[in-house]
Amino acid sequence: MDASTESLARQWLRAARHTLILTGAGVSAESGVPTFRDALTGLWARFDPEDLATEAAYREHPGLVWDWYEMRRGMVRAVAPNPAHLAIARWAAAHPGTVTLVTQNVDGLHQQAGSEHVIELHGNLFRNSWLHGCGRCDAHRTDTTHPPSCTACGALLRPAVVWFGEDLPRVALYRAQHAAEIADVCLVVGTSGLVYPAAGLPGQAKAAGAKVIVVNPQPSALDATADAVLQMSAGDCLPRLLAM
Ligand code: OAD
């Protein structure tokens, strides 16, 4: 990776009044959380998302899908944030009010690393919601069914993550798009750039005048939008790129 691209990226980050940081599964890969699309190790290489990450799949196989998310929760509980998560948290703390962190990840590792006000576009594994509940559903008083269900209406508890075909949380998306509009720099870390609307944020930021920096050891769909591509792992790159 040529040093001049990295030093240019560092200059842009230091001069930025507003920075949008967009992360994907790659930022958690070095913590041991599988990505989605990496050839052999990715979740979608081993499981069919249509069977596990849609409302239809949950209705058809609620126990199977619930157990799969319990498995993922267990996997994340067993790992810790890595140097990339920590570098982002330190950078944001040292530049108060100028950094917006938007993640596609549902693992909560940014928050564990100390990042605050993280915008979670795809929800969070450790929160639950109801599958079309009656409004009086109480997660503390559920039936002993598997998955748990509401004692009043029988609605199923579900992981509060965004499934395919579902809209993103509106406030989170609005805040992320606003951050793209005002950003001077958009730092994109560890995403294939294939899933919209998240993958549209760097292009939106660029159209509004921002410099786009991509960090990914592999080519990604966002490289063409980038002003600087740093083909390295997040854990190697970010501690240097965001060094104080
Ligand atoms: P992907 O699995 O599609 O892409 C992960 C990216 O991280 C790939 O481009 C890898 O090359 C890169 N990568 C792998 N190891 C890395 C490392 N150590 N450092 C930096 N980058 C690394 O994951 P996402 O782009 O996050 O959506 O996927 C987007 C969405 O698709 C997810 O949020 C999920 C999935 O379906 C929902 O669940 C709604």
PDB file of C-alpha atoms and ligand atoms in Angstrom:
ATOM      1  CA  MET A   1       0.000   0.000   0.000  1.00  0.00           C
ATOM      2  CA  ASP A   2       1.718   3.245  -1.038  1.00  0.00           C
ATOM      3  CA  ALA A   3       2.524   5.618   1.806  1.00  0.00           C
ATOM      4  CA  SER A   4       1.518   8.682  -0.193  1.00  0.00           C
ATOM      5  CA  THR A   5      -2.118   7.555  -0.431  1.00  0.00           C
ATOM      6  CA  GLU A   6      -2.145   6.906   3.295  1.00  0.00           C
ATOM      7  CA  SER A   7      -0.594  10.268   4.151  1.00  0.00           C
ATOM      8  CA  LEU A   8      -3.066  12.023   1.855  1.00  0.00           C
ATOM      9  CA  ALA A   9      -5.935  10.255   3.623  1.00  0.00           C
ATOM     10  CA  ARG A  10      -4.483  11.229   6.993  1.00  0.00           C
ATOM     11  CA  GLN A  11      -4.296  14.881   5.907  1.00  0.00           C
ATOM     12  CA  TRP A  12      -7.948  14.865   4.807  1.00  0.00           C
ATOM     13  CA  LEU A  13      -9.038  13.328   8.121  1.00  0.00           C
ATOM     14  CA  ARG A  14      -7.062  15.865  10.181  1.00  0.00           C
ATOM     15  CA  ALA A  15      -8.468  18.813   8.196  1.00  0.00           C
ATOM     16  CA  ALA A  16     -12.068  17.578   8.282  1.00  0.00           C
ATOM     17  CA  ARG A  17     -14.744  19.614  10.123  1.00  0.00           C
ATOM     18  CA  HIS A  18     -17.188  16.682   9.741  1.00  0.00           C
ATOM     19  CA  THR A  19     -16.270  13.061   9.192  1.00  0.00           C
ATOM     20  CA  LEU A  20     -18.677  10.255   8.376  1.00  0.00           C
ATOM     21  CA  ILE A  21     -17.314   6.807   9.251  1.00  0.00           C
ATOM     22  CA  LEU A  22     -19.265   3.915   7.664  1.00  0.00           C
ATOM     23  CA  THR A  23     -18.372   0.395   8.786  1.00  0.00           C
ATOM     24  CA  GLY A  24     -19.331  -3.110   7.750  1.00  0.00           C
ATOM     25  CA  ALA A  25     -18.635  -6.672   8.841  1.00  0.00           C
ATOM     26  CA  GLY A  26     -14.959  -6.398   7.886  1.00  0.00           C
ATOM     27  CA  VAL A  27     -14.248  -4.128  10.876  1.00  0.00           C
ATOM     28  CA  SER A  28     -15.240  -6.999  13.199  1.00  0.00           C
ATOM     29  CA  ALA A  29     -13.517  -9.762  11.204  1.00  0.00           C
ATOM     30  CA  GLU A  30     -10.283  -9.513  13.227  1.00  0.00           C
ATOM     31  CA  SER A  31     -12.327  -9.938  16.426  1.00  0.00           C
ATOM     32  CA  GLY A  32     -13.436 -13.314  15.077  1.00  0.00           C
ATOM     33  CA  VAL A  33     -16.945 -12.367  13.895  1.00  0.00           C
ATOM     34  CA  PRO A  34     -17.517 -13.865  10.417  1.00  0.00           C
ATOM     35  CA  THR A  35     -18.368 -11.438   7.633  1.00  0.00           C
ATOM     36  CA  PHE A  36     -21.320 -12.179   5.336  1.00  0.00           C
ATOM     37  CA  ARG A  37     -19.821 -12.573   1.890  1.00  0.00           C
ATOM     38  CA  ASP A  38     -16.211 -13.644   2.336  1.00  0.00           C
ATOM     39  CA  ALA A  39     -15.879 -16.728   0.136  1.00  0.00           C
ATOM     40  CA  LEU A  40     -15.664 -19.630   2.600  1.00  0.00           C
ATOM     41  CA  THR A  41     -15.955 -18.042   6.020  1.00  0.00           C
ATOM     42  CA  GLY A  42     -18.826 -15.634   5.315  1.00  0.00           C
ATOM     43  CA  LEU A  43     -22.212 -16.344   6.908  1.00  0.00           C
ATOM     44  CA  TRP A  44     -23.951 -16.167   3.535  1.00  0.00           C
ATOM     45  CA  ALA A  45     -21.419 -18.622   2.119  1.00  0.00           C
ATOM     46  CA  ARG A  46     -22.523 -21.146   4.731  1.00  0.00           C
ATOM     47  CA  PHE A  47     -26.182 -20.282   5.218  1.00  0.00           C
ATOM     48  CA  ASP A  48     -28.867 -19.140   2.784  1.00  0.00           C
ATOM     49  CA  PRO A  49     -30.046 -15.671   3.891  1.00  0.00           C
ATOM     50  CA  GLU A  50     -33.475 -16.477   2.417  1.00  0.00           C
ATOM     51  CA  ASP A  51     -33.758 -19.279   5.014  1.00  0.00           C
ATOM     52  CA  LEU A  52     -32.672 -17.199   7.987  1.00  0.00           C
ATOM     53  CA  ALA A  53     -32.892 -13.422   7.494  1.00  0.00           C
ATOM     54  CA  THR A  54     -36.445 -12.815   6.232  1.00  0.00           C
ATOM     55  CA  GLU A  55     -39.817 -12.538   7.968  1.00  0.00           C
ATOM     56  CA  ALA A  56     -41.126 -15.404   5.821  1.00  0.00           C
ATOM     57  CA  ALA A  57     -38.294 -17.669   7.033  1.00  0.00           C
ATOM     58  CA  TYR A  58     -39.043 -16.726  10.656  1.00  0.00           C
ATOM     59  CA  ARG A  59     -42.727 -17.513  10.223  1.00  0.00           C
ATOM     60  CA  GLU A  60     -41.904 -20.836   8.594  1.00  0.00           C
ATOM     61  CA  HIS A  61     -39.072 -21.967  10.914  1.00  0.00           C
ATOM     62  CA  PRO A  62     -39.242 -19.754  14.050  1.00  0.00           C
ATOM     63  CA  GLY A  63     -37.231 -22.148  16.256  1.00  0.00           C
ATOM     64  CA  LEU A  64     -34.474 -22.642  13.687  1.00  0.00           C
ATOM     65  CA  VAL A  65     -34.103 -18.917  12.985  1.00  0.00           C
ATOM     66  CA  TRP A  66     -34.230 -17.994  16.689  1.00  0.00           C
ATOM     67  CA  ASP A  67     -31.513 -20.571  17.449  1.00  0.00           C
ATOM     68  CA  TRP A  68     -29.360 -19.225  14.628  1.00  0.00           C
ATOM     69  CA  TYR A  69     -29.499 -15.745  16.142  1.00  0.00           C
ATOM     70  CA  GLU A  70     -28.802 -17.206  19.602  1.00  0.00           C
ATOM     71  CA  MET A  71     -25.739 -18.865  18.051  1.00  0.00           C
ATOM     72  CA  ARG A  72     -24.588 -15.535  16.602  1.00  0.00           C
ATOM     73  CA  ARG A  73     -25.209 -13.820  19.975  1.00  0.00           C
ATOM     74  CA  GLY A  74     -23.047 -16.458  21.629  1.00  0.00           C
ATOM     75  CA  MET A  75     -20.298 -15.945  19.058  1.00  0.00           C
ATOM     76  CA  VAL A  76     -20.239 -12.173  19.632  1.00  0.00           C
ATOM     77  CA  ARG A  77     -20.344 -12.511  23.431  1.00  0.00           C
ATOM     78  CA  ALA A  78     -17.168 -14.605  23.174  1.00  0.00           C
ATOM     79  CA  VAL A  79     -15.132 -11.934  21.362  1.00  0.00           C
ATOM     80  CA  ALA A  80     -13.846  -8.403  22.054  1.00  0.00           C
ATOM     81  CA  PRO A  81     -13.383  -5.203  20.048  1.00  0.00           C
ATOM     82  CA  ASN A  82     -10.151  -5.119  18.003  1.00  0.00           C
ATOM     83  CA  PRO A  83      -7.642  -2.290  17.335  1.00  0.00           C
ATOM     84  CA  ALA A  84      -9.840  -0.945  14.504  1.00  0.00           C
ATOM     85  CA  HIS A  85     -12.868  -0.476  16.802  1.00  0.00           C
ATOM     86  CA  LEU A  86     -10.613   1.078  19.453  1.00  0.00           C
ATOM     87  CA  ALA A  87      -8.924   3.479  16.974  1.00  0.00           C
ATOM     88  CA  ILE A  88     -12.335   4.760  15.813  1.00  0.00           C
ATOM     89  CA  ALA A  89     -13.547   5.267  19.404  1.00  0.00           C
ATOM     90  CA  ARG A  90     -10.354   7.141  20.360  1.00  0.00           C
ATOM     91  CA  TRP A  91     -10.505   9.329  17.237  1.00  0.00           C
ATOM     92  CA  ALA A  92     -14.138  10.305  17.822  1.00  0.00           C
ATOM     93  CA  ALA A  93     -13.444  11.057  21.499  1.00  0.00           C
ATOM     94  CA  ALA A  94     -10.529  13.296  20.525  1.00  0.00           C
ATOM     95  CA  HIS A  95     -12.670  15.140  17.926  1.00  0.00           C
ATOM     96  CA  PRO A  96     -15.936  15.751  19.801  1.00  0.00           C
ATOM     97  CA  GLY A  97     -18.973  16.706  17.715  1.00  0.00           C
ATOM     98  CA  THR A  98     -17.203  16.231  14.370  1.00  0.00           C
ATOM     99  CA  VAL A  99     -17.424  12.453  13.812  1.00  0.00           C
ATOM    100  CA  THR A 100     -20.561  10.460  12.939  1.00  0.00           C
ATOM    101  CA  LEU A 101     -20.168   6.679  13.167  1.00  0.00           C
ATOM    102  CA  VAL A 102     -22.660   4.709  11.074  1.00  0.00           C
ATOM    103  CA  THR A 103     -22.486   0.911  11.122  1.00  0.00           C
ATOM    104  CA  GLN A 104     -24.183  -1.896   9.253  1.00  0.00           C
ATOM    105  CA  ASN A 105     -23.024  -4.256  12.004  1.00  0.00           C
ATOM    106  CA  VAL A 106     -25.410  -5.655  14.591  1.00  0.00           C
ATOM    107  CA  ASP A 107     -22.681  -6.899  16.993  1.00  0.00           C
ATOM    108  CA  GLY A 108     -22.388  -3.844  19.284  1.00  0.00           C
ATOM    109  CA  LEU A 109     -18.568  -4.031  19.227  1.00  0.00           C
ATOM    110  CA  HIS A 110     -18.205  -0.307  18.443  1.00  0.00           C
ATOM    111  CA  GLN A 111     -20.123   0.514  21.604  1.00  0.00           C
ATOM    112  CA  GLN A 112     -18.034  -1.990  23.579  1.00  0.00           C
ATOM    113  CA  ALA A 113     -14.919  -0.193  22.300  1.00  0.00           C
ATOM    114  CA  GLY A 114     -16.259   3.068  23.763  1.00  0.00           C
ATOM    115  CA  SER A 115     -17.896   4.638  20.702  1.00  0.00           C
ATOM    116  CA  GLU A 116     -20.965   6.718  21.590  1.00  0.00           C
ATOM    117  CA  HIS A 117     -24.076   7.661  19.593  1.00  0.00           C
ATOM    118  CA  VAL A 118     -23.385   4.845  17.099  1.00  0.00           C
ATOM    119  CA  ILE A 119     -25.985   4.880  14.300  1.00  0.00           C
ATOM    120  CA  GLU A 120     -26.994   1.226  13.774  1.00  0.00           C
ATOM    121  CA  LEU A 121     -28.588   0.973  10.329  1.00  0.00           C
ATOM    122  CA  HIS A 122     -29.349  -2.760  10.560  1.00  0.00           C
ATOM    123  CA  GLY A 123     -30.340  -2.984  14.227  1.00  0.00           C
ATOM    124  CA  ASN A 124     -28.629  -4.857  17.055  1.00  0.00           C
ATOM    125  CA  LEU A 125     -28.378  -8.579  17.838  1.00  0.00           C
ATOM    126  CA  PHE A 126     -28.802  -8.025  21.582  1.00  0.00           C
ATOM    127  CA  ARG A 127     -32.127  -6.243  21.328  1.00  0.00           C
ATOM    128  CA  ASN A 128     -35.467  -7.877  20.646  1.00  0.00           C
ATOM    129  CA  SER A 129     -38.729  -6.615  19.214  1.00  0.00           C
ATOM    130  CA  TRP A 130     -42.109  -8.194  18.385  1.00  0.00           C
ATOM    131  CA  LEU A 131     -43.302  -9.724  15.148  1.00  0.00           C
ATOM    132  CA  HIS A 132     -46.427  -7.623  14.669  1.00  0.00           C
ATOM    133  CA  GLY A 133     -47.279  -7.459  18.363  1.00  0.00           C
ATOM    134  CA  CYS A 134     -50.545  -6.166  19.876  1.00  0.00           C
ATOM    135  CA  GLY A 135     -48.903  -3.159  21.492  1.00  0.00           C
ATOM    136  CA  ARG A 136     -49.257  -4.632  24.982  1.00  0.00           C
ATOM    137  CA  CYS A 137     -46.516  -7.223  24.490  1.00  0.00           C
ATOM    138  CA  ASP A 138     -44.016  -7.320  27.359  1.00  0.00           C
ATOM    139  CA  ALA A 139     -40.645  -9.023  26.771  1.00  0.00           C
ATOM    140  CA  HIS A 140     -40.415  -9.651  30.530  1.00  0.00           C
ATOM    141  CA  ARG A 141     -43.636 -11.671  30.562  1.00  0.00           C
ATOM    142  CA  THR A 142     -43.567 -14.136  27.686  1.00  0.00           C
ATOM    143  CA  ASP A 143     -44.963 -17.614  27.166  1.00  0.00           C
ATOM    144  CA  THR A 144     -42.524 -20.514  27.509  1.00  0.00           C
ATOM    145  CA  THR A 145     -42.769 -21.186  23.790  1.00  0.00           C
ATOM    146  CA  HIS A 146     -39.617 -21.426  21.647  1.00  0.00           C
ATOM    147  CA  PRO A 147     -39.104 -18.642  20.479  1.00  0.00           C
ATOM    148  CA  PRO A 148     -40.754 -16.700  23.327  1.00  0.00           C
ATOM    149  CA  SER A 149     -44.164 -15.225  22.504  1.00  0.00           C
ATOM    150  CA  CYS A 150     -46.512 -12.610  23.957  1.00  0.00           C
ATOM    151  CA  THR A 151     -48.879 -13.952  26.636  1.00  0.00           C
ATOM    152  CA  ALA A 152     -51.589 -11.550  25.416  1.00  0.00           C
ATOM    153  CA  CYS A 153     -51.555 -11.958  21.620  1.00  0.00           C
ATOM    154  CA  GLY A 154     -49.116 -14.786  20.913  1.00  0.00           C
ATOM    155  CA  ALA A 155     -46.836 -12.568  18.800  1.00  0.00           C
ATOM    156  CA  LEU A 156     -43.307 -13.943  18.502  1.00  0.00           C
ATOM    157  CA  LEU A 157     -40.323 -12.145  19.991  1.00  0.00           C
ATOM    158  CA  ARG A 158     -37.791 -11.509  17.236  1.00  0.00           C
ATOM    159  CA  PRO A 159     -34.214 -10.191  17.047  1.00  0.00           C
ATOM    160  CA  ALA A 160     -34.304  -6.390  16.480  1.00  0.00           C
ATOM    161  CA  VAL A 161     -32.230  -6.638  13.294  1.00  0.00           C
ATOM    162  CA  VAL A 162     -33.231  -5.596   9.762  1.00  0.00           C
ATOM    163  CA  TRP A 163     -34.212  -8.559   7.627  1.00  0.00           C
ATOM    164  CA  PHE A 164     -34.135  -8.654   3.851  1.00  0.00           C
ATOM    165  CA  GLY A 165     -37.138  -6.874   2.389  1.00  0.00           C
ATOM    166  CA  GLU A 166     -37.570  -4.722   5.501  1.00  0.00           C
ATOM    167  CA  ASP A 167     -37.073  -0.962   5.754  1.00  0.00           C
ATOM    168  CA  LEU A 168     -34.225   0.458   7.785  1.00  0.00           C
ATOM    169  CA  PRO A 169     -35.031   2.322  11.009  1.00  0.00           C
ATOM    170  CA  ARG A 170     -36.167   5.710   9.692  1.00  0.00           C
ATOM    171  CA  VAL A 171     -34.449   7.985  12.239  1.00  0.00           C
ATOM    172  CA  ALA A 172     -31.152   6.111  11.893  1.00  0.00           C
ATOM    173  CA  LEU A 173     -31.267   6.371   8.094  1.00  0.00           C
ATOM    174  CA  TYR A 174     -32.204  10.058   8.235  1.00  0.00           C
ATOM    175  CA  ARG A 175     -29.307  10.823  10.620  1.00  0.00           C
ATOM    176  CA  ALA A 176     -26.870   8.841   8.427  1.00  0.00           C
ATOM    177  CA  GLN A 177     -27.963  10.642   5.263  1.00  0.00           C
ATOM    178  CA  HIS A 178     -27.689  14.003   7.018  1.00  0.00           C
ATOM    179  CA  ALA A 179     -24.133  13.124   8.094  1.00  0.00           C
ATOM    180  CA  ALA A 180     -23.318  12.265   4.459  1.00  0.00           C
ATOM    181  CA  GLU A 181     -24.607  15.656   3.318  1.00  0.00           C
ATOM    182  CA  ILE A 182     -22.352  17.636   5.666  1.00  0.00           C
ATOM    183  CA  ALA A 183     -19.234  15.412   5.660  1.00  0.00           C
ATOM    184  CA  ASP A 184     -15.856  16.645   4.394  1.00  0.00           C
ATOM    185  CA  VAL A 185     -14.509  13.120   4.581  1.00  0.00           C
ATOM    186  CA  CYS A 186     -16.273   9.741   4.396  1.00  0.00           C
ATOM    187  CA  LEU A 187     -14.135   6.884   5.771  1.00  0.00           C
ATOM    188  CA  VAL A 188     -15.510   3.500   4.640  1.00  0.00           C
ATOM    189  CA  VAL A 189     -14.190   0.454   6.512  1.00  0.00           C
ATOM    190  CA  GLY A 190     -14.791  -3.241   5.875  1.00  0.00           C
ATOM    191  CA  THR A 191     -17.857  -3.313   3.675  1.00  0.00           C
ATOM    192  CA  SER A 192     -18.440  -4.959   0.284  1.00  0.00           C
ATOM    193  CA  GLY A 193     -20.651  -1.968  -0.577  1.00  0.00           C
ATOM    194  CA  LEU A 194     -23.357  -4.228  -2.003  1.00  0.00           C
ATOM    195  CA  VAL A 195     -26.275  -3.581   0.365  1.00  0.00           C
ATOM    196  CA  TYR A 196     -28.361  -0.429  -0.070  1.00  0.00           C
ATOM    197  CA  PRO A 197     -29.267   2.100   1.216  1.00  0.00           C
ATOM    198  CA  ALA A 198     -26.099   1.907   3.383  1.00  0.00           C
ATOM    199  CA  ALA A 199     -23.869   1.475   0.332  1.00  0.00           C
ATOM    200  CA  GLY A 200     -25.310   4.687  -1.121  1.00  0.00           C
ATOM    201  CA  LEU A 201     -23.962   6.908   1.673  1.00  0.00           C
ATOM    202  CA  PRO A 202     -20.370   7.308   0.334  1.00  0.00           C
ATOM    203  CA  GLY A 203     -21.694   8.352  -3.083  1.00  0.00           C
ATOM    204  CA  GLN A 204     -24.052  10.833  -1.423  1.00  0.00           C
ATOM    205  CA  ALA A 205     -21.167  12.266   0.616  1.00  0.00           C
ATOM    206  CA  LYS A 206     -18.965  12.511  -2.486  1.00  0.00           C
ATOM    207  CA  ALA A 207     -21.718  14.304  -4.412  1.00  0.00           C
ATOM    208  CA  ALA A 208     -21.854  16.804  -1.539  1.00  0.00           C
ATOM    209  CA  GLY A 209     -18.088  17.437  -1.883  1.00  0.00           C
ATOM    210  CA  ALA A 210     -16.538  14.948   0.533  1.00  0.00           C
ATOM    211  CA  LYS A 211     -13.339  12.946   0.023  1.00  0.00           C
ATOM    212  CA  VAL A 212     -14.061   9.206   0.195  1.00  0.00           C
ATOM    213  CA  ILE A 213     -11.486   6.847   1.733  1.00  0.00           C
ATOM    214  CA  VAL A 214     -12.002   3.050   1.477  1.00  0.00           C
ATOM    215  CA  VAL A 215     -10.197   0.596   3.787  1.00  0.00           C
ATOM    216  CA  ASN A 216     -10.561  -3.041   2.674  1.00  0.00           C
ATOM    217  CA  PRO A 217      -7.994  -5.789   1.974  1.00  0.00           C
ATOM    218  CA  GLN A 218     -10.073  -6.826  -1.062  1.00  0.00           C
ATOM    219  CA  PRO A 219     -11.537  -4.860  -3.968  1.00  0.00           C
ATOM    220  CA  SER A 220     -15.046  -3.553  -3.101  1.00  0.00           C
ATOM    221  CA  ALA A 221     -17.977  -2.090  -4.992  1.00  0.00           C
ATOM    222  CA  LEU A 222     -17.110   1.322  -3.464  1.00  0.00           C
ATOM    223  CA  ASP A 223     -13.558   1.527  -4.808  1.00  0.00           C
ATOM    224  CA  ALA A 224     -14.788   3.385  -7.901  1.00  0.00           C
ATOM    225  CA  THR A 225     -16.334   6.071  -5.667  1.00  0.00           C
ATOM    226  CA  ALA A 226     -13.180   6.386  -3.561  1.00  0.00           C
ATOM    227  CA  ASP A 227     -10.568   9.156  -3.730  1.00  0.00           C
ATOM    228  CA  ALA A 228      -8.183   6.904  -1.809  1.00  0.00           C
ATOM    229  CA  VAL A 229      -8.241   3.096  -1.508  1.00  0.00           C
ATOM    230  CA  LEU A 230      -6.175   1.545   1.300  1.00  0.00           C
ATOM    231  CA  GLN A 231      -6.059  -2.167   0.523  1.00  0.00           C
ATOM    232  CA  MET A 232      -5.266  -3.439   4.009  1.00  0.00           C
ATOM    233  CA  SER A 233      -7.051  -4.879   6.995  1.00  0.00           C
ATOM    234  CA  ALA A 234      -8.844  -2.477   9.315  1.00  0.00           C
ATOM    235  CA  GLY A 235      -6.845  -3.694  12.300  1.00  0.00           C
ATOM    236  CA  ASP A 236      -3.546  -2.827  10.580  1.00  0.00           C
ATOM    237  CA  CYS A 237      -4.685   0.364   8.906  1.00  0.00           C
ATOM    238  CA  LEU A 238      -6.885   2.290  11.359  1.00  0.00           C
ATOM    239  CA  PRO A 239      -4.476   2.543  14.341  1.00  0.00           C
ATOM    240  CA  ARG A 240      -2.036   4.236  11.929  1.00  0.00           C
ATOM    241  CA  LEU A 241      -4.544   6.229   9.890  1.00  0.00           C
ATOM    242  CA  LEU A 242      -6.281   7.537  13.014  1.00  0.00           C
ATOM    243  CA  ALA A 243      -3.160   7.878  15.166  1.00  0.00           C
ATOM    244  CA  MET A 244      -3.285  11.035  17.294  1.00  0.00           C
TER     245      MET A 244
HETATM  246  P1  OAD B   1     -19.775  -8.307   3.616  1.00  0.00           P
HETATM  247  O1  OAD B   1     -19.493  -9.642   4.147  1.00  0.00           O
HETATM  248  O2  OAD B   1     -20.620  -8.174   2.403  1.00  0.00           O
HETATM  249  O3  OAD B   1     -18.384  -7.560   3.276  1.00  0.00           O
HETATM  250  C1  OAD B   1     -17.355  -7.567   4.222  1.00  0.00           C
HETATM  251  C2  OAD B   1     -16.196  -6.818   3.599  1.00  0.00           C
HETATM  252  O4  OAD B   1     -15.174  -6.721   4.588  1.00  0.00           O
HETATM  253  C3  OAD B   1     -15.584  -7.508   2.368  1.00  0.00           C
HETATM  254  O5  OAD B   1     -15.472  -6.547   1.324  1.00  0.00           O
HETATM  255  C4  OAD B   1     -14.200  -7.946   2.849  1.00  0.00           C
HETATM  256  O6  OAD B   1     -13.218  -7.855   1.835  1.00  0.00           O
HETATM  257  C5  OAD B   1     -13.924  -6.941   3.972  1.00  0.00           C
HETATM  258  N1  OAD B   1     -13.012  -7.432   5.005  1.00  0.00           N
HETATM  259  C6  OAD B   1     -12.785  -8.713   5.399  1.00  0.00           C
HETATM  260  N2  OAD B   1     -11.857  -8.729   6.408  1.00  0.00           N
HETATM  261  C7  OAD B   1     -11.517  -7.427   6.640  1.00  0.00           C
HETATM  262  C8  OAD B   1     -10.618  -6.787   7.547  1.00  0.00           C
HETATM  263  N3  OAD B   1      -9.889  -7.479   8.413  1.00  0.00           N
HETATM  264  N4  OAD B   1     -10.523  -5.442   7.507  1.00  0.00           N
HETATM  265  C9  OAD B   1     -11.263  -4.704   6.623  1.00  0.00           C
HETATM  266  N5  OAD B   1     -12.143  -5.257   5.749  1.00  0.00           N
HETATM  267  C10 OAD B   1     -12.254  -6.595   5.756  1.00  0.00           C
HETATM  268  O7  OAD B   1     -20.365  -7.437   4.831  1.00  0.00           O
HETATM  269  P2  OAD B   1     -21.116  -6.020   4.785  1.00  0.00           P
HETATM  270  O8  OAD B   1     -20.630  -5.174   3.667  1.00  0.00           O
HETATM  271  O9  OAD B   1     -21.067  -5.462   6.138  1.00  0.00           O
HETATM  272  O10 OAD B   1     -27.226  -6.921   6.203  1.00  0.00           O
HETATM  273  O11 OAD B   1     -22.611  -6.504   4.451  1.00  0.00           O
HETATM  274  C11 OAD B   1     -23.637  -5.568   4.405  1.00  0.00           C
HETATM  275  C12 OAD B   1     -24.911  -6.189   4.917  1.00  0.00           C
HETATM  276  O12 OAD B   1     -25.182  -7.418   4.204  1.00  0.00           O
HETATM  277  C13 OAD B   1     -24.894  -6.621   6.365  1.00  0.00           C
HETATM  278  O13 OAD B   1     -25.088  -5.583   7.264  1.00  0.00           O
HETATM  279  C14 OAD B   1     -26.018  -7.640   6.390  1.00  0.00           C
HETATM  280  C15 OAD B   1     -25.655  -8.411   5.138  1.00  0.00           C
HETATM  281  O14 OAD B   1     -26.684  -9.110   4.589  1.00  0.00           O
HETATM  282  C16 OAD B   1     -28.328  -7.221   6.910  1.00  0.00           C
HETATM  283  O15 OAD B   1     -28.339  -8.127   7.686  1.00  0.00           O
HETATM  284  C17 OAD B   1     -29.493  -6.356   6.665  1.00  0.00           C
END
